[in-house]
PDB file of C-alpha atoms in Angstrom:
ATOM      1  CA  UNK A 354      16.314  -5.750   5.503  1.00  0.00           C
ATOM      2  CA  UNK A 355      14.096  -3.796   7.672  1.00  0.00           C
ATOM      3  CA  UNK A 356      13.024  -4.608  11.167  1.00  0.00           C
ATOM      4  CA  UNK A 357       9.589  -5.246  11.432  1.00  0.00           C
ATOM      5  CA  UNK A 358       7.531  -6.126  14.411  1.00  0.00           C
ATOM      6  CA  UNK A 359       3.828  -6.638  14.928  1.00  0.00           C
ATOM      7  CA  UNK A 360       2.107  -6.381  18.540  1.00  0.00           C
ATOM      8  CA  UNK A 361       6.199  -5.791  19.534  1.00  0.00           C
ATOM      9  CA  UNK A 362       6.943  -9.527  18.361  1.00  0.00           C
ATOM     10  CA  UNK A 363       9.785  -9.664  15.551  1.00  0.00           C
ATOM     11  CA  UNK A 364       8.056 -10.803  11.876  1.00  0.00           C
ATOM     12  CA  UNK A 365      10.168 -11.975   8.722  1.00  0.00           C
ATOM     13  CA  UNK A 366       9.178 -10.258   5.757  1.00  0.00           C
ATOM     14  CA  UNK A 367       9.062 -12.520   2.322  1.00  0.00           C
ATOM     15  CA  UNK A 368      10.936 -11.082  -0.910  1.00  0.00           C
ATOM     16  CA  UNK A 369      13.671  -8.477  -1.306  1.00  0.00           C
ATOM     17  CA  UNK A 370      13.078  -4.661  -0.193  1.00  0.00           C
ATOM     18  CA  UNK A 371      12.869  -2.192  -2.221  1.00  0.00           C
ATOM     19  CA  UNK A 372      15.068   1.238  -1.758  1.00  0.00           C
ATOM     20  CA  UNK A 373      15.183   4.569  -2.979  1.00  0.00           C
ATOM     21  CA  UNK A 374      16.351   4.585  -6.389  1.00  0.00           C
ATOM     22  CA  UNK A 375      15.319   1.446  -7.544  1.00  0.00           C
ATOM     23  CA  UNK A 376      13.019   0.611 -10.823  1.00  0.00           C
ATOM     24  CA  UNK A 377       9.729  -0.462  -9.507  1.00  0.00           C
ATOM     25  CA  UNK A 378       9.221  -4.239  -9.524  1.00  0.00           C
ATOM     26  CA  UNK A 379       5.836  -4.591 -11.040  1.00  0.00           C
ATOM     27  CA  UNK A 380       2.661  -6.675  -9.641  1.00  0.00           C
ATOM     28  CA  UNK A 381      -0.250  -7.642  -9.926  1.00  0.00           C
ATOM     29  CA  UNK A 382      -3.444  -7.918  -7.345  1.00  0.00           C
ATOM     30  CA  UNK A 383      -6.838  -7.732  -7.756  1.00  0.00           C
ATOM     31  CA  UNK A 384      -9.667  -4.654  -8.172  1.00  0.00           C
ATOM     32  CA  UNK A 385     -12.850  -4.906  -6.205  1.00  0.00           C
ATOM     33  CA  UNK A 386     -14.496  -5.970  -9.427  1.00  0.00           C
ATOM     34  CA  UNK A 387     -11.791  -9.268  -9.377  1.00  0.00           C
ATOM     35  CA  UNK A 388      -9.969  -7.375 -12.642  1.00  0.00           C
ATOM     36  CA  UNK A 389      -6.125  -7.810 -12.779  1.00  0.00           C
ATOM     37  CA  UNK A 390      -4.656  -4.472 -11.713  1.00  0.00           C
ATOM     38  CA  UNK A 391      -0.927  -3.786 -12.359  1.00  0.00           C
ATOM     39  CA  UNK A 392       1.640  -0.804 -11.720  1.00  0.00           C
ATOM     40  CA  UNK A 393       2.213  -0.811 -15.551  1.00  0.00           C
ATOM     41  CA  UNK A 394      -1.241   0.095 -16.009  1.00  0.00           C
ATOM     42  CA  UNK A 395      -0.782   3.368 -14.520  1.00  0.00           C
ATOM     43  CA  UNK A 396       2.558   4.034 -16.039  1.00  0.00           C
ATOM     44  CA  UNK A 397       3.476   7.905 -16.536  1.00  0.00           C
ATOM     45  CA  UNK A 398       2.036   9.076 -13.348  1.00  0.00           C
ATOM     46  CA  UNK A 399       3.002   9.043  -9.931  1.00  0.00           C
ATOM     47  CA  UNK A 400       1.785   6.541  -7.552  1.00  0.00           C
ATOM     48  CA  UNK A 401       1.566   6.755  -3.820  1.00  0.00           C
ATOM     49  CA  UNK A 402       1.261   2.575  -2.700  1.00  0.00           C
ATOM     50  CA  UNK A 403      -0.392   2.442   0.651  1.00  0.00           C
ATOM     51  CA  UNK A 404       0.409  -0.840   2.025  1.00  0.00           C
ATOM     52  CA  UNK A 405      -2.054  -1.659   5.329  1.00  0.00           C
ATOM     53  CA  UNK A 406      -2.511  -5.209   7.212  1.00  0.00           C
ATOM     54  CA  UNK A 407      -6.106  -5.146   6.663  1.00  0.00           C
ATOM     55  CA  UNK A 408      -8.533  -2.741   5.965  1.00  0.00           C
ATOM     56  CA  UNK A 409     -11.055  -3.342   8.547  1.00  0.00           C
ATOM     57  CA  UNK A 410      -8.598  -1.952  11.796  1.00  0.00           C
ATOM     58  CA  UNK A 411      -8.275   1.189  12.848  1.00  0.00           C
ATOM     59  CA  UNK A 412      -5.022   2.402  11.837  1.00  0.00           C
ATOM     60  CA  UNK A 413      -5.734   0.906   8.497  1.00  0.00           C
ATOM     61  CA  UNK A 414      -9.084   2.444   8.169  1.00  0.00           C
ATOM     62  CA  UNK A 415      -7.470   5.733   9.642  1.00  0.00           C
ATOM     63  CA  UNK A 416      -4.292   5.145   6.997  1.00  0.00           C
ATOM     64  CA  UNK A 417      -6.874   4.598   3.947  1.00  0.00           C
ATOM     65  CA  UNK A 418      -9.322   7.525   4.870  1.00  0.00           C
ATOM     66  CA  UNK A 419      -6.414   9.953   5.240  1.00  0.00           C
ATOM     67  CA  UNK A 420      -4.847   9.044   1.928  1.00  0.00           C
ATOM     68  CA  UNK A 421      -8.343   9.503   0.581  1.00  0.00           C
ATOM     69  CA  UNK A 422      -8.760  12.937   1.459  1.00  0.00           C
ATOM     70  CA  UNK A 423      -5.337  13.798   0.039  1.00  0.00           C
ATOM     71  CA  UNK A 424      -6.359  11.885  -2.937  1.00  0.00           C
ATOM     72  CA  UNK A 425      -8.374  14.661  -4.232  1.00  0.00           C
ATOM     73  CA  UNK A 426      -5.669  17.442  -3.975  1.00  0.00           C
ATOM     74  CA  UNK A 427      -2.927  16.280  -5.744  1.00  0.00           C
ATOM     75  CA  UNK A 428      -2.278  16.656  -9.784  1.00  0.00           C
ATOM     76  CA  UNK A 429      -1.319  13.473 -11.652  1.00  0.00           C
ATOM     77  CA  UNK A 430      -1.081  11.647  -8.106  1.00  0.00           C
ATOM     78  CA  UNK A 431      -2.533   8.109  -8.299  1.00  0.00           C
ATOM     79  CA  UNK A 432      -3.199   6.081  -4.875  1.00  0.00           C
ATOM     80  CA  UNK A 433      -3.235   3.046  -4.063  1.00  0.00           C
ATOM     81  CA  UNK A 434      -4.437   1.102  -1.206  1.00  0.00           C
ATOM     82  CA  UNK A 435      -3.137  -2.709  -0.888  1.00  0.00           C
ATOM     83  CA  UNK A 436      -3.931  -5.258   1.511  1.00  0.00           C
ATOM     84  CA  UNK A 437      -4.247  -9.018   1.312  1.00  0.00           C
ATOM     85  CA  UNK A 438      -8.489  -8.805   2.545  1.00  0.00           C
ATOM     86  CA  UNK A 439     -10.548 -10.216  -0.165  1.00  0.00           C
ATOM     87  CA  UNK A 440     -11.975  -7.478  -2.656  1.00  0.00           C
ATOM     88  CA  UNK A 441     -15.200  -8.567  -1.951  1.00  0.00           C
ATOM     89  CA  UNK A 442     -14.488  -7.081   2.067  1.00  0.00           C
ATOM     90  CA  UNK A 443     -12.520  -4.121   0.416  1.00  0.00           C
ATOM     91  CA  UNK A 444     -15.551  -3.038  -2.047  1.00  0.00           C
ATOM     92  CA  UNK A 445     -18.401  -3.360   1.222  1.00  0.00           C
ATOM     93  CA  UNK A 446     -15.813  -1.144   3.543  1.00  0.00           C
ATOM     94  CA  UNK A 447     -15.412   1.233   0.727  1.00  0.00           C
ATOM     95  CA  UNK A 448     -19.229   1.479  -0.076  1.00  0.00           C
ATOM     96  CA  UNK A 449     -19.648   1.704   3.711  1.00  0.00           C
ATOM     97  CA  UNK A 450     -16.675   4.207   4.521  1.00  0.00           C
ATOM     98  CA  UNK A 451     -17.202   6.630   1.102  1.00  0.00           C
ATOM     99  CA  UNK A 452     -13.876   5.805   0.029  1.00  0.00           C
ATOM    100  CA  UNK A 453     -13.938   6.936  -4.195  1.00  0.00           C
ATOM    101  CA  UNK A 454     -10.524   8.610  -4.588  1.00  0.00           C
ATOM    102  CA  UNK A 455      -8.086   6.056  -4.161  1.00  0.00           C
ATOM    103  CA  UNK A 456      -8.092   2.676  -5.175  1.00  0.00           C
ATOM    104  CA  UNK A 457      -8.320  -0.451  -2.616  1.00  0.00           C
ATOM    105  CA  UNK A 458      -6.770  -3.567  -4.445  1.00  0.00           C
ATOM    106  CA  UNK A 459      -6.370  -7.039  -3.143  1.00  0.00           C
ATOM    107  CA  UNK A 460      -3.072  -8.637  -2.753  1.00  0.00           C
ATOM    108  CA  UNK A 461      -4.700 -11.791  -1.665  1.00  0.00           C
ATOM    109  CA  UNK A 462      -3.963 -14.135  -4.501  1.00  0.00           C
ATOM    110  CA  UNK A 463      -0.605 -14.760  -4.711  1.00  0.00           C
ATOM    111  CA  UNK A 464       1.131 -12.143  -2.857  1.00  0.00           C
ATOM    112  CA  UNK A 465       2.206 -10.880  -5.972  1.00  0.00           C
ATOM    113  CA  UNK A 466       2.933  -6.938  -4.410  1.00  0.00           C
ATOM    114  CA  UNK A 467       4.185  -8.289  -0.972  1.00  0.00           C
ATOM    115  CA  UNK A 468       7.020 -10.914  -2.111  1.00  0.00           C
ATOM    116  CA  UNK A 469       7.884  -8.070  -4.643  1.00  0.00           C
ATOM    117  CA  UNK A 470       8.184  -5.277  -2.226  1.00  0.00           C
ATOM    118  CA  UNK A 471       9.012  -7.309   0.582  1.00  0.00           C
ATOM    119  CA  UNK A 472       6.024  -6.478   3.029  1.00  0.00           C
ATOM    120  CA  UNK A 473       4.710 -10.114   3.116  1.00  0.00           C
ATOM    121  CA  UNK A 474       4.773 -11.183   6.469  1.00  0.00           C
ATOM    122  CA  UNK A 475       5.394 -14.881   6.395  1.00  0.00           C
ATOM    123  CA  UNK A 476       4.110 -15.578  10.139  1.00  0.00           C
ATOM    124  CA  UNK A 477       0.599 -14.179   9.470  1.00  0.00           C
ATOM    125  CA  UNK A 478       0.054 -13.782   5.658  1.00  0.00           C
ATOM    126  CA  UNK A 479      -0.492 -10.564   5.835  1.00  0.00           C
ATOM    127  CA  UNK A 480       1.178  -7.205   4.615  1.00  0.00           C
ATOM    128  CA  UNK A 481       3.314  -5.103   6.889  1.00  0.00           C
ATOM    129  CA  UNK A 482       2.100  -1.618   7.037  1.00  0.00           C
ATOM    130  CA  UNK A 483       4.410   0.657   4.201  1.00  0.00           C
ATOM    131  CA  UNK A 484       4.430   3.301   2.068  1.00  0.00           C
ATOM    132  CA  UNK A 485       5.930   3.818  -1.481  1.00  0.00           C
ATOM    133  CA  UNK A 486       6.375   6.642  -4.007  1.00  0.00           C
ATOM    134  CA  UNK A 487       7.013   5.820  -7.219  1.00  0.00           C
ATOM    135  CA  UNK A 488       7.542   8.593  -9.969  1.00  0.00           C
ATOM    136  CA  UNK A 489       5.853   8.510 -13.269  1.00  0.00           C
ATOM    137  CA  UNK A 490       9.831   6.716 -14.819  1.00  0.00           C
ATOM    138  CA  UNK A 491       8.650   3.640 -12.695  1.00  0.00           C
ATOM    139  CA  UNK A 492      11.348   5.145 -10.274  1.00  0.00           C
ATOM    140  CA  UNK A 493      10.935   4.627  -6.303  1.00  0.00           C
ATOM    141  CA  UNK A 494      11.311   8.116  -4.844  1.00  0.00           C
ATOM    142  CA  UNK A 495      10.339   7.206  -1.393  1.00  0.00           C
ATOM    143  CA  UNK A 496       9.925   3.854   1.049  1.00  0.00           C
ATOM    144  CA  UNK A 497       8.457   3.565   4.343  1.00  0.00           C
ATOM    145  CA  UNK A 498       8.585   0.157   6.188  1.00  0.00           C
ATOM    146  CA  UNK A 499       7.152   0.842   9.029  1.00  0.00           C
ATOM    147  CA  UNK A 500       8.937  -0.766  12.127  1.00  0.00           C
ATOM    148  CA  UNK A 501       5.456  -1.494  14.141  1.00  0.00           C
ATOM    149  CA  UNK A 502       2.549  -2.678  11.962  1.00  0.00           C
ATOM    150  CA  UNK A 503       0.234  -1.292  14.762  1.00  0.00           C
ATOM    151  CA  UNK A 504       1.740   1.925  14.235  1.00  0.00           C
ATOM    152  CA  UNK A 505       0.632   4.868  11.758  1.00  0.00           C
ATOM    153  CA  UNK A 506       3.272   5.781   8.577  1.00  0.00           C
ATOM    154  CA  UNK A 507       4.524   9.007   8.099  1.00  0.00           C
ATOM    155  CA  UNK A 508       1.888  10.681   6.337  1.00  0.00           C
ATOM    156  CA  UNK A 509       3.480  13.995   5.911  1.00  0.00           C
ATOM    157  CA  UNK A 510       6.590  12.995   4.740  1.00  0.00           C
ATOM    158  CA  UNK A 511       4.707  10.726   1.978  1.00  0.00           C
ATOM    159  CA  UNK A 512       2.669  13.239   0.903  1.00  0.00           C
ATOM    160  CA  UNK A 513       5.919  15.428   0.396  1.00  0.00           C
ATOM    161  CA  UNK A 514       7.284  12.689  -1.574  1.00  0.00           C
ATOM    162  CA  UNK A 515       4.062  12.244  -3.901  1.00  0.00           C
ATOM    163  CA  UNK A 516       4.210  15.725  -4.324  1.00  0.00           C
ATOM    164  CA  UNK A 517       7.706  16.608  -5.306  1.00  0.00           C
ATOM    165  CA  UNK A 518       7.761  13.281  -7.558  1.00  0.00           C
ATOM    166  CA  UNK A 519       7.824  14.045 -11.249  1.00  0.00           C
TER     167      UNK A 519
END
């Protein structure tokens, strides 16, 4: 299991993690219009999951603008944005912020994406900051649990990863 820490304090993270190679466990959160979103519904492309605490801190507003500006250069890339903030909070901050090429989705509910990935953090309900790539065969081609939730992913080396996935 990975090592997580938040504010350098040791978290436990809910569910089993996923590794390179795996089949994608499929989930299901919530749109900003309270629809049902799951990773089968965007079977056959790639997805780049962008997992962030909550959407209204910097490194998660910095993670989520970034990954929005990529969003538009890559073919048959799909992004994703999850956090557990309500998708009432995730639709204002996207209205506010001009976020339109990713999607922000709501994990809020029932935790459905963090006890299935393993990014729930049990101490705080909220999701520790990740990144997945999953190719359009539901295949993981690339994890990222990042060891300090305060701290930014690799962005570069995701972006590789979305790119190269088939």
């Amino acid at each position: 299991m990975a090592e997580v820490t938040f504010k350098e304090k040791p978290v436990t993270l809910m569910g089993n993690q996923v590794s390179v190679g795996d089949s994608a466990p499929d989930f299901t959160v919530l749109a900003n219009d309270l629809s049902e979103v799951k990773l089968s519904d965007s079977k056959g492309k790639v997805r780049l999951i962008s997992v962030v605490p909550s959407i209204d801190t910097g490194v998660c507003e910095q993670q989520t603008r970034r990954f929005n500006e990529e969003a538009a250069k890559l073919d048959n890339v799909e992004i994703l944005t999850i956090s557990v903030d309500l998708p009432f909070a995730q639709k204002r901050w996207c209205a506010a912020e001009g976020i339109d090429n990713l999607q922000v989705l709501s994990d809020h509910r029932d935790l459905s994406f963090g006890n299935n990935y393993a990014v729930a953090i049990e101490e705080l309900r909220l999701l520790s900051r990740s990144i997945f790539v999953i190719d359009s065969n539901d295949k993981v081609t690339y994890v990222e649990y990042v060891s300090e939730v305060t701290n930014h992913p690799d962005y570069d080396a995701a972006l590789e990863a979305a790119k190269s996935a088939q």
